[in-house]
Amino acid sequence: MITDSQGNALSGASSEAAEFFCQAVEAFNTYRGDPVGLLDSAIETAPDFAMAHIMKAHLFGLATEPEATNEAKAILGKAKTMLLSDREASHVAALDILLKGEWTSAAIALDRHNADHPRDIVALQSGHLMDFYRASSRGLRDRIARVLPKWSAETPGYSILLGMHAFGLEETGDFGRAEEAGRRALDLQPLDCWAHHAVAHVMEMQGRAEDGIGWMIAREPHWSGDDNFFRVHNWWHRSLCHLDLGQADEVLALYDDRSGRTAAWSRST
């Protein structure tokens, strides 16, 4: 039986396709690289690889753009023609709800899914993003807290869960535990820009602007690469720290030299 890095069975996968899939999951986890391209490689290698199609539908469905939603529906339609395990069928059911625009119901469906499949990191991260888009601070914290006892530091992807939990803790005002979890996540996986972002939020909420600037500069090599989805948003977080200190020239310089030349200015979260 071919499985993913967390031990979940992968229907229709070959060993080569499973490797592409695991690389795509890691890219999704760290918000860097090209997870869609890796999934396309997995599908090309094993056309009936259900989770490769399902994860691709998640990525397009979470994009919140009409064209991407239509693409997700087409991908999901293809997945429905395949032989699915109970876990994979549960993913499909949650995605059907999401693609109808019912984000809260979809988030709840994935929460129930993870009660049965607590080490399904694709479902956990997709659900976490649904909580984020819906501004569900308790969901951001509790979705991850419910499954953490089923994981250990030896489980691949554990650091990613810590990073997500750190953000949930920060969003519910538990700043000390949030910073501790975020720093631990980064000790395990320095490229986890979501954990980095969570600690940046803590420092902002606590008015620690100088600490925030130091944090961003010290860790810049881990989050500022061209393939990092979060690089512009993290430049924005550093700019907020300079703004808090009245350093408007630094803010404009960062916009001109960093954020402005790579992408539109990121929105606040």
PDB file of C-alpha atoms in Angstrom:
ATOM      1  CA  MET A   1       0.000   0.000   0.000  1.00  0.00           C
ATOM      2  CA  ILE A   2       1.380   3.389  -1.003  1.00  0.00           C
ATOM      3  CA  THR A   3       0.942   6.108   1.610  1.00  0.00           C
ATOM      4  CA  ASP A   4       1.729   9.765   2.126  1.00  0.00           C
ATOM      5  CA  SER A   5       4.288  11.033   4.630  1.00  0.00           C
ATOM      6  CA  GLN A   6       1.771  10.795   7.479  1.00  0.00           C
ATOM      7  CA  GLY A   7       0.733   7.222   6.673  1.00  0.00           C
ATOM      8  CA  ASN A   8      -2.547   7.888   4.842  1.00  0.00           C
ATOM      9  CA  ALA A   9      -3.297   5.488   1.953  1.00  0.00           C
ATOM     10  CA  LEU A  10      -3.141   6.989  -1.552  1.00  0.00           C
ATOM     11  CA  SER A  11      -5.571   5.370  -3.978  1.00  0.00           C
ATOM     12  CA  GLY A  12      -4.308   5.048  -7.547  1.00  0.00           C
ATOM     13  CA  ALA A  13      -0.797   6.293  -6.771  1.00  0.00           C
ATOM     14  CA  SER A  14       2.510   4.906  -7.947  1.00  0.00           C
ATOM     15  CA  SER A  15       5.678   5.340  -5.907  1.00  0.00           C
ATOM     16  CA  GLU A  16       6.881   8.061  -8.264  1.00  0.00           C
ATOM     17  CA  ALA A  17       3.540   9.875  -8.207  1.00  0.00           C
ATOM     18  CA  ALA A  18       3.414   9.665  -4.411  1.00  0.00           C
ATOM     19  CA  GLU A  19       6.809  11.357  -4.246  1.00  0.00           C
ATOM     20  CA  PHE A  20       5.551  14.241  -6.390  1.00  0.00           C
ATOM     21  CA  PHE A  21       2.467  14.440  -4.161  1.00  0.00           C
ATOM     22  CA  CYS A  22       4.499  14.607  -0.950  1.00  0.00           C
ATOM     23  CA  GLN A  23       6.627  17.363  -2.458  1.00  0.00           C
ATOM     24  CA  ALA A  24       3.439  19.251  -3.368  1.00  0.00           C
ATOM     25  CA  VAL A  25       2.138  18.912   0.189  1.00  0.00           C
ATOM     26  CA  GLU A  26       5.423  20.260   1.545  1.00  0.00           C
ATOM     27  CA  ALA A  27       5.259  23.201  -0.879  1.00  0.00           C
ATOM     28  CA  PHE A  28       1.694  23.909   0.266  1.00  0.00           C
ATOM     29  CA  ASN A  29       2.745  23.623   3.914  1.00  0.00           C
ATOM     30  CA  THR A  30       5.542  26.164   3.544  1.00  0.00           C
ATOM     31  CA  TYR A  31       3.806  28.410   0.970  1.00  0.00           C
ATOM     32  CA  ARG A  32       6.690  28.192  -1.450  1.00  0.00           C
ATOM     33  CA  GLY A  33       7.415  26.618  -4.813  1.00  0.00           C
ATOM     34  CA  ASP A  34       4.787  25.266  -7.201  1.00  0.00           C
ATOM     35  CA  PRO A  35       2.456  22.734  -5.579  1.00  0.00           C
ATOM     36  CA  VAL A  36       0.106  22.741  -8.582  1.00  0.00           C
ATOM     37  CA  GLY A  37       2.956  21.906 -10.955  1.00  0.00           C
ATOM     38  CA  LEU A  38       4.052  19.054  -8.697  1.00  0.00           C
ATOM     39  CA  LEU A  39       0.497  17.722  -8.559  1.00  0.00           C
ATOM     40  CA  ASP A  40       0.302  17.885 -12.344  1.00  0.00           C
ATOM     41  CA  SER A  41       3.470  15.771 -12.468  1.00  0.00           C
ATOM     42  CA  ALA A  42       1.886  13.281 -10.075  1.00  0.00           C
ATOM     43  CA  ILE A  43      -1.260  13.094 -12.217  1.00  0.00           C
ATOM     44  CA  GLU A  44       0.760  12.694 -15.407  1.00  0.00           C
ATOM     45  CA  THR A  45       2.587   9.782 -13.786  1.00  0.00           C
ATOM     46  CA  ALA A  46      -0.562   8.200 -12.316  1.00  0.00           C
ATOM     47  CA  PRO A  47      -3.750   9.597 -13.947  1.00  0.00           C
ATOM     48  CA  ASP A  48      -6.087   7.884 -11.453  1.00  0.00           C
ATOM     49  CA  PHE A  49      -4.246   9.173  -8.390  1.00  0.00           C
ATOM     50  CA  ALA A  50      -7.272  10.442  -6.457  1.00  0.00           C
ATOM     51  CA  MET A  51      -5.601  12.575  -3.790  1.00  0.00           C
ATOM     52  CA  ALA A  52      -3.518  14.415  -6.381  1.00  0.00           C
ATOM     53  CA  HIS A  53      -6.742  15.550  -8.065  1.00  0.00           C
ATOM     54  CA  ILE A  54      -8.397  16.238  -4.707  1.00  0.00           C
ATOM     55  CA  MET A  55      -5.538  18.353  -3.390  1.00  0.00           C
ATOM     56  CA  LYS A  56      -5.450  20.308  -6.638  1.00  0.00           C
ATOM     57  CA  ALA A  57      -9.177  21.000  -6.200  1.00  0.00           C
ATOM     58  CA  HIS A  58      -8.449  22.255  -2.678  1.00  0.00           C
ATOM     59  CA  LEU A  59      -5.809  24.677  -3.968  1.00  0.00           C
ATOM     60  CA  PHE A  60      -8.065  26.091  -6.672  1.00  0.00           C
ATOM     61  CA  GLY A  61     -11.077  26.172  -4.355  1.00  0.00           C
ATOM     62  CA  LEU A  62      -9.168  28.153  -1.726  1.00  0.00           C
ATOM     63  CA  ALA A  63      -8.085  30.755  -4.281  1.00  0.00           C
ATOM     64  CA  THR A  64     -11.432  32.614  -3.851  1.00  0.00           C
ATOM     65  CA  GLU A  65     -11.552  33.602  -7.529  1.00  0.00           C
ATOM     66  CA  PRO A  66     -14.487  32.654  -9.806  1.00  0.00           C
ATOM     67  CA  GLU A  67     -12.298  31.188 -12.550  1.00  0.00           C
ATOM     68  CA  ALA A  68     -10.341  29.153 -10.006  1.00  0.00           C
ATOM     69  CA  THR A  69     -13.587  27.913  -8.452  1.00  0.00           C
ATOM     70  CA  ASN A  70     -14.801  26.729 -11.860  1.00  0.00           C
ATOM     71  CA  GLU A  71     -11.496  24.932 -12.395  1.00  0.00           C
ATOM     72  CA  ALA A  72     -11.825  23.296  -8.978  1.00  0.00           C
ATOM     73  CA  LYS A  73     -15.299  22.039  -9.905  1.00  0.00           C
ATOM     74  CA  ALA A  74     -13.937  20.475 -13.101  1.00  0.00           C
ATOM     75  CA  ILE A  75     -11.079  18.819 -11.208  1.00  0.00           C
ATOM     76  CA  LEU A  76     -13.456  17.512  -8.562  1.00  0.00           C
ATOM     77  CA  GLY A  77     -15.744  16.109 -11.245  1.00  0.00           C
ATOM     78  CA  LYS A  78     -12.817  14.078 -12.539  1.00  0.00           C
ATOM     79  CA  ALA A  79     -11.991  12.840  -9.033  1.00  0.00           C
ATOM     80  CA  LYS A  80     -15.570  11.624  -8.564  1.00  0.00           C
ATOM     81  CA  THR A  81     -15.100   9.135 -11.404  1.00  0.00           C
ATOM     82  CA  MET A  82     -12.281   7.386  -9.545  1.00  0.00           C
ATOM     83  CA  LEU A  83     -12.206   4.648  -6.942  1.00  0.00           C
ATOM     84  CA  LEU A  84     -12.112   6.537  -3.638  1.00  0.00           C
ATOM     85  CA  SER A  85     -11.348   5.456  -0.100  1.00  0.00           C
ATOM     86  CA  ASP A  86     -13.569   6.675   2.728  1.00  0.00           C
ATOM     87  CA  ARG A  87     -11.024   9.394   3.502  1.00  0.00           C
ATOM     88  CA  GLU A  88     -10.887  10.562  -0.099  1.00  0.00           C
ATOM     89  CA  ALA A  89     -14.675  10.509  -0.419  1.00  0.00           C
ATOM     90  CA  SER A  90     -14.861  12.663   2.717  1.00  0.00           C
ATOM     91  CA  HIS A  91     -12.553  15.199   1.075  1.00  0.00           C
ATOM     92  CA  VAL A  92     -14.788  15.251  -1.998  1.00  0.00           C
ATOM     93  CA  ALA A  93     -17.887  15.845   0.133  1.00  0.00           C
ATOM     94  CA  ALA A  94     -16.242  18.790   1.919  1.00  0.00           C
ATOM     95  CA  LEU A  95     -15.060  20.271  -1.370  1.00  0.00           C
ATOM     96  CA  ASP A  96     -18.546  19.983  -2.853  1.00  0.00           C
ATOM     97  CA  ILE A  97     -19.768  22.163   0.015  1.00  0.00           C
ATOM     98  CA  LEU A  98     -16.917  24.658  -0.346  1.00  0.00           C
ATOM     99  CA  LEU A  99     -17.441  25.071  -4.079  1.00  0.00           C
ATOM    100  CA  LYS A 100     -21.078  25.985  -3.447  1.00  0.00           C
ATOM    101  CA  GLY A 101     -19.743  28.948  -1.463  1.00  0.00           C
ATOM    102  CA  GLU A 102     -20.712  27.487   1.912  1.00  0.00           C
ATOM    103  CA  TRP A 103     -17.386  28.102   3.654  1.00  0.00           C
ATOM    104  CA  THR A 104     -18.553  27.608   7.235  1.00  0.00           C
ATOM    105  CA  SER A 105     -20.229  24.291   6.459  1.00  0.00           C
ATOM    106  CA  ALA A 106     -17.152  23.152   4.528  1.00  0.00           C
ATOM    107  CA  ALA A 107     -14.885  24.080   7.443  1.00  0.00           C
ATOM    108  CA  ILE A 108     -17.078  22.081   9.816  1.00  0.00           C
ATOM    109  CA  ALA A 109     -17.064  19.131   7.423  1.00  0.00           C
ATOM    110  CA  LEU A 110     -13.258  19.098   7.413  1.00  0.00           C
ATOM    111  CA  ASP A 111     -13.193  19.373  11.197  1.00  0.00           C
ATOM    112  CA  ARG A 112     -15.340  16.239  11.359  1.00  0.00           C
ATOM    113  CA  HIS A 113     -13.129  14.645   8.716  1.00  0.00           C
ATOM    114  CA  ASN A 114     -10.067  15.156  10.895  1.00  0.00           C
ATOM    115  CA  ALA A 115     -11.790  13.513  13.847  1.00  0.00           C
ATOM    116  CA  ASP A 116     -11.554  10.314  11.792  1.00  0.00           C
ATOM    117  CA  HIS A 117      -8.309  11.202   9.996  1.00  0.00           C
ATOM    118  CA  PRO A 118      -6.281  13.333  12.423  1.00  0.00           C
ATOM    119  CA  ARG A 119      -3.057  13.026  10.433  1.00  0.00           C
ATOM    120  CA  ASP A 120      -4.524  14.264   7.151  1.00  0.00           C
ATOM    121  CA  ILE A 121      -2.432  17.414   6.838  1.00  0.00           C
ATOM    122  CA  VAL A 122      -4.058  18.531   3.570  1.00  0.00           C
ATOM    123  CA  ALA A 123      -7.466  18.594   5.253  1.00  0.00           C
ATOM    124  CA  LEU A 124      -6.020  20.333   8.309  1.00  0.00           C
ATOM    125  CA  GLN A 125      -4.343  23.098   6.341  1.00  0.00           C
ATOM    126  CA  SER A 126      -7.298  23.570   4.010  1.00  0.00           C
ATOM    127  CA  GLY A 127      -9.629  23.793   7.013  1.00  0.00           C
ATOM    128  CA  HIS A 128      -7.237  26.180   8.758  1.00  0.00           C
ATOM    129  CA  LEU A 129      -7.327  28.487   5.741  1.00  0.00           C
ATOM    130  CA  MET A 130     -11.126  28.329   5.706  1.00  0.00           C
ATOM    131  CA  ASP A 131     -11.068  29.389   9.356  1.00  0.00           C
ATOM    132  CA  PHE A 132      -8.670  32.197   8.436  1.00  0.00           C
ATOM    133  CA  TYR A 133     -10.814  33.512   5.596  1.00  0.00           C
ATOM    134  CA  ARG A 134     -13.881  33.415   7.857  1.00  0.00           C
ATOM    135  CA  ALA A 135     -12.010  35.169  10.714  1.00  0.00           C
ATOM    136  CA  SER A 136     -12.832  32.257  13.018  1.00  0.00           C
ATOM    137  CA  SER A 137     -10.200  32.744  15.702  1.00  0.00           C
ATOM    138  CA  ARG A 138     -11.458  29.854  17.815  1.00  0.00           C
ATOM    139  CA  GLY A 139     -11.480  27.603  14.753  1.00  0.00           C
ATOM    140  CA  LEU A 140      -7.892  28.559  13.950  1.00  0.00           C
ATOM    141  CA  ARG A 141      -6.864  27.491  17.436  1.00  0.00           C
ATOM    142  CA  ASP A 142      -9.126  24.544  18.183  1.00  0.00           C
ATOM    143  CA  ARG A 143      -9.041  22.705  14.830  1.00  0.00           C
ATOM    144  CA  ILE A 144      -5.324  22.111  15.357  1.00  0.00           C
ATOM    145  CA  ALA A 145      -5.510  21.644  19.132  1.00  0.00           C
ATOM    146  CA  ARG A 146      -7.952  18.754  18.684  1.00  0.00           C
ATOM    147  CA  VAL A 147      -5.539  16.708  16.582  1.00  0.00           C
ATOM    148  CA  LEU A 148      -2.170  17.605  18.117  1.00  0.00           C
ATOM    149  CA  PRO A 149      -2.343  14.730  20.647  1.00  0.00           C
ATOM    150  CA  LYS A 150      -2.418  12.329  17.667  1.00  0.00           C
ATOM    151  CA  TRP A 151       0.898  13.701  16.379  1.00  0.00           C
ATOM    152  CA  SER A 152       4.441  13.684  17.704  1.00  0.00           C
ATOM    153  CA  ALA A 153       7.652  15.517  16.860  1.00  0.00           C
ATOM    154  CA  GLU A 154       8.675  12.439  14.854  1.00  0.00           C
ATOM    155  CA  THR A 155       5.655  12.708  12.534  1.00  0.00           C
ATOM    156  CA  PRO A 156       6.520  14.453   9.258  1.00  0.00           C
ATOM    157  CA  GLY A 157       4.718  17.781   9.151  1.00  0.00           C
ATOM    158  CA  TYR A 158       4.466  18.185  12.932  1.00  0.00           C
ATOM    159  CA  SER A 159       6.213  21.556  12.771  1.00  0.00           C
ATOM    160  CA  ILE A 160       3.563  22.769  10.317  1.00  0.00           C
ATOM    161  CA  LEU A 161       0.829  21.966  12.825  1.00  0.00           C
ATOM    162  CA  LEU A 162       2.710  23.895  15.501  1.00  0.00           C
ATOM    163  CA  GLY A 163       2.932  26.879  13.163  1.00  0.00           C
ATOM    164  CA  MET A 164      -0.803  26.792  12.449  1.00  0.00           C
ATOM    165  CA  HIS A 165      -1.572  26.383  16.143  1.00  0.00           C
ATOM    166  CA  ALA A 166       0.706  29.335  16.926  1.00  0.00           C
ATOM    167  CA  PHE A 167      -1.388  31.550  14.668  1.00  0.00           C
ATOM    168  CA  GLY A 168      -4.605  30.320  16.267  1.00  0.00           C
ATOM    169  CA  LEU A 169      -3.228  31.013  19.729  1.00  0.00           C
ATOM    170  CA  GLU A 170      -2.213  34.523  18.671  1.00  0.00           C
ATOM    171  CA  GLU A 171      -5.613  35.231  17.150  1.00  0.00           C
ATOM    172  CA  THR A 172      -7.282  34.247  20.444  1.00  0.00           C
ATOM    173  CA  GLY A 173      -4.973  36.475  22.482  1.00  0.00           C
ATOM    174  CA  ASP A 174      -2.758  33.790  24.007  1.00  0.00           C
ATOM    175  CA  PHE A 175       0.404  35.604  22.988  1.00  0.00           C
ATOM    176  CA  GLY A 176       2.938  33.839  25.204  1.00  0.00           C
ATOM    177  CA  ARG A 177       1.949  30.350  24.089  1.00  0.00           C
ATOM    178  CA  ALA A 178       1.671  31.559  20.495  1.00  0.00           C
ATOM    179  CA  GLU A 179       5.244  32.825  20.417  1.00  0.00           C
ATOM    180  CA  GLU A 180       6.510  29.666  22.100  1.00  0.00           C
ATOM    181  CA  ALA A 181       4.727  27.430  19.582  1.00  0.00           C
ATOM    182  CA  GLY A 182       5.851  29.532  16.633  1.00  0.00           C
ATOM    183  CA  ARG A 183       9.482  29.531  17.692  1.00  0.00           C
ATOM    184  CA  ARG A 184       9.399  25.775  18.278  1.00  0.00           C
ATOM    185  CA  ALA A 185       7.879  25.248  14.835  1.00  0.00           C
ATOM    186  CA  LEU A 186      10.688  27.241  13.270  1.00  0.00           C
ATOM    187  CA  ASP A 187      13.333  25.341  15.196  1.00  0.00           C
ATOM    188  CA  LEU A 188      11.979  22.225  13.476  1.00  0.00           C
ATOM    189  CA  GLN A 189      11.322  23.783  10.050  1.00  0.00           C
ATOM    190  CA  PRO A 190      12.945  27.197   9.469  1.00  0.00           C
ATOM    191  CA  LEU A 191      11.068  27.639   6.170  1.00  0.00           C
ATOM    192  CA  ASP A 192       7.617  27.684   7.813  1.00  0.00           C
ATOM    193  CA  CYS A 193       6.640  31.233   6.898  1.00  0.00           C
ATOM    194  CA  TRP A 194       3.205  30.822   8.544  1.00  0.00           C
ATOM    195  CA  ALA A 195       4.902  30.228  11.911  1.00  0.00           C
ATOM    196  CA  HIS A 196       7.182  33.192  11.236  1.00  0.00           C
ATOM    197  CA  HIS A 197       4.110  35.265  10.427  1.00  0.00           C
ATOM    198  CA  ALA A 198       2.419  34.133  13.670  1.00  0.00           C
ATOM    199  CA  VAL A 199       5.342  35.345  15.795  1.00  0.00           C
ATOM    200  CA  ALA A 200       5.369  38.638  13.861  1.00  0.00           C
ATOM    201  CA  HIS A 201       1.698  39.063  14.777  1.00  0.00           C
ATOM    202  CA  VAL A 202       2.496  38.476  18.450  1.00  0.00           C
ATOM    203  CA  MET A 203       5.170  41.169  18.445  1.00  0.00           C
ATOM    204  CA  GLU A 204       2.850  43.589  16.691  1.00  0.00           C
ATOM    205  CA  MET A 205       0.007  42.950  19.136  1.00  0.00           C
ATOM    206  CA  GLN A 206       2.335  43.436  22.099  1.00  0.00           C
ATOM    207  CA  GLY A 207       3.767  46.694  20.742  1.00  0.00           C
ATOM    208  CA  ARG A 208       7.256  45.200  20.374  1.00  0.00           C
ATOM    209  CA  ALA A 209       8.181  47.064  17.200  1.00  0.00           C
ATOM    210  CA  GLU A 210      11.956  46.895  17.674  1.00  0.00           C
ATOM    211  CA  ASP A 211      11.738  43.165  18.427  1.00  0.00           C
ATOM    212  CA  GLY A 212       9.578  42.759  15.335  1.00  0.00           C
ATOM    213  CA  ILE A 213      12.124  44.447  13.079  1.00  0.00           C
ATOM    214  CA  GLY A 214      14.916  42.310  14.519  1.00  0.00           C
ATOM    215  CA  TRP A 215      12.810  39.169  14.067  1.00  0.00           C
ATOM    216  CA  MET A 216      12.062  39.951  10.446  1.00  0.00           C
ATOM    217  CA  ILE A 217      15.647  40.865   9.558  1.00  0.00           C
ATOM    218  CA  ALA A 218      17.196  37.866  11.315  1.00  0.00           C
ATOM    219  CA  ARG A 219      14.907  35.411   9.545  1.00  0.00           C
ATOM    220  CA  GLU A 220      14.693  37.188   6.202  1.00  0.00           C
ATOM    221  CA  PRO A 221      16.637  34.519   4.253  1.00  0.00           C
ATOM    222  CA  HIS A 222      13.954  31.970   5.149  1.00  0.00           C
ATOM    223  CA  TRP A 223      10.949  33.940   3.857  1.00  0.00           C
ATOM    224  CA  SER A 224      12.123  36.419   1.206  1.00  0.00           C
ATOM    225  CA  GLY A 225      12.850  34.111  -1.733  1.00  0.00           C
ATOM    226  CA  ASP A 226      11.149  34.668  -5.071  1.00  0.00           C
ATOM    227  CA  ASP A 227       9.223  31.400  -4.688  1.00  0.00           C
ATOM    228  CA  ASN A 228       7.776  32.368  -1.290  1.00  0.00           C
ATOM    229  CA  PHE A 229       4.086  33.210  -1.367  1.00  0.00           C
ATOM    230  CA  PHE A 230       4.358  35.200   1.874  1.00  0.00           C
ATOM    231  CA  ARG A 231       7.320  37.417   1.067  1.00  0.00           C
ATOM    232  CA  VAL A 232       5.300  40.557   0.249  1.00  0.00           C
ATOM    233  CA  HIS A 233       3.047  40.146   3.258  1.00  0.00           C
ATOM    234  CA  ASN A 234       6.054  39.706   5.538  1.00  0.00           C
ATOM    235  CA  TRP A 235       7.660  42.853   4.126  1.00  0.00           C
ATOM    236  CA  TRP A 236       4.400  44.562   5.031  1.00  0.00           C
ATOM    237  CA  HIS A 237       4.664  43.266   8.613  1.00  0.00           C
ATOM    238  CA  ARG A 238       8.163  44.670   8.935  1.00  0.00           C
ATOM    239  CA  SER A 239       6.871  47.971   7.552  1.00  0.00           C
ATOM    240  CA  LEU A 240       4.225  48.097  10.281  1.00  0.00           C
ATOM    241  CA  CYS A 241       6.959  47.894  12.900  1.00  0.00           C
ATOM    242  CA  HIS A 242       8.792  50.823  11.301  1.00  0.00           C
ATOM    243  CA  LEU A 243       5.504  52.730  11.110  1.00  0.00           C
ATOM    244  CA  ASP A 244       4.900  52.160  14.826  1.00  0.00           C
ATOM    245  CA  LEU A 245       8.308  53.759  15.481  1.00  0.00           C
ATOM    246  CA  GLY A 246       7.502  56.742  13.273  1.00  0.00           C
ATOM    247  CA  GLN A 247      10.004  55.647  10.618  1.00  0.00           C
ATOM    248  CA  ALA A 248       7.970  56.577   7.548  1.00  0.00           C
ATOM    249  CA  ASP A 249      11.040  56.801   5.313  1.00  0.00           C
ATOM    250  CA  GLU A 250      11.878  53.154   6.119  1.00  0.00           C
ATOM    251  CA  VAL A 251       8.332  52.134   5.241  1.00  0.00           C
ATOM    252  CA  LEU A 252       8.478  53.847   1.846  1.00  0.00           C
ATOM    253  CA  ALA A 253      11.942  52.453   1.153  1.00  0.00           C
ATOM    254  CA  LEU A 254      10.718  48.915   1.828  1.00  0.00           C
ATOM    255  CA  TYR A 255       7.772  49.482  -0.481  1.00  0.00           C
ATOM    256  CA  ASP A 256       9.989  50.809  -3.266  1.00  0.00           C
ATOM    257  CA  ASP A 257      12.854  48.347  -2.840  1.00  0.00           C
ATOM    258  CA  ARG A 258      11.008  45.167  -1.840  1.00  0.00           C
ATOM    259  CA  SER A 259       7.235  44.910  -1.885  1.00  0.00           C
ATOM    260  CA  GLY A 260       6.468  47.319  -4.689  1.00  0.00           C
ATOM    261  CA  ARG A 261       8.774  45.643  -7.170  1.00  0.00           C
ATOM    262  CA  THR A 262       7.449  42.119  -6.591  1.00  0.00           C
ATOM    263  CA  ALA A 263       3.709  42.430  -6.046  1.00  0.00           C
ATOM    264  CA  ALA A 264       0.911  44.715  -4.954  1.00  0.00           C
ATOM    265  CA  TRP A 265       1.004  45.863  -1.346  1.00  0.00           C
ATOM    266  CA  SER A 266      -0.397  43.114   0.838  1.00  0.00           C
ATOM    267  CA  ARG A 267      -3.591  43.613   2.783  1.00  0.00           C
ATOM    268  CA  SER A 268      -3.681  43.537   6.548  1.00  0.00           C
ATOM    269  CA  THR A 269      -4.779  40.367   8.393  1.00  0.00           C
TER     270      THR A 269
END
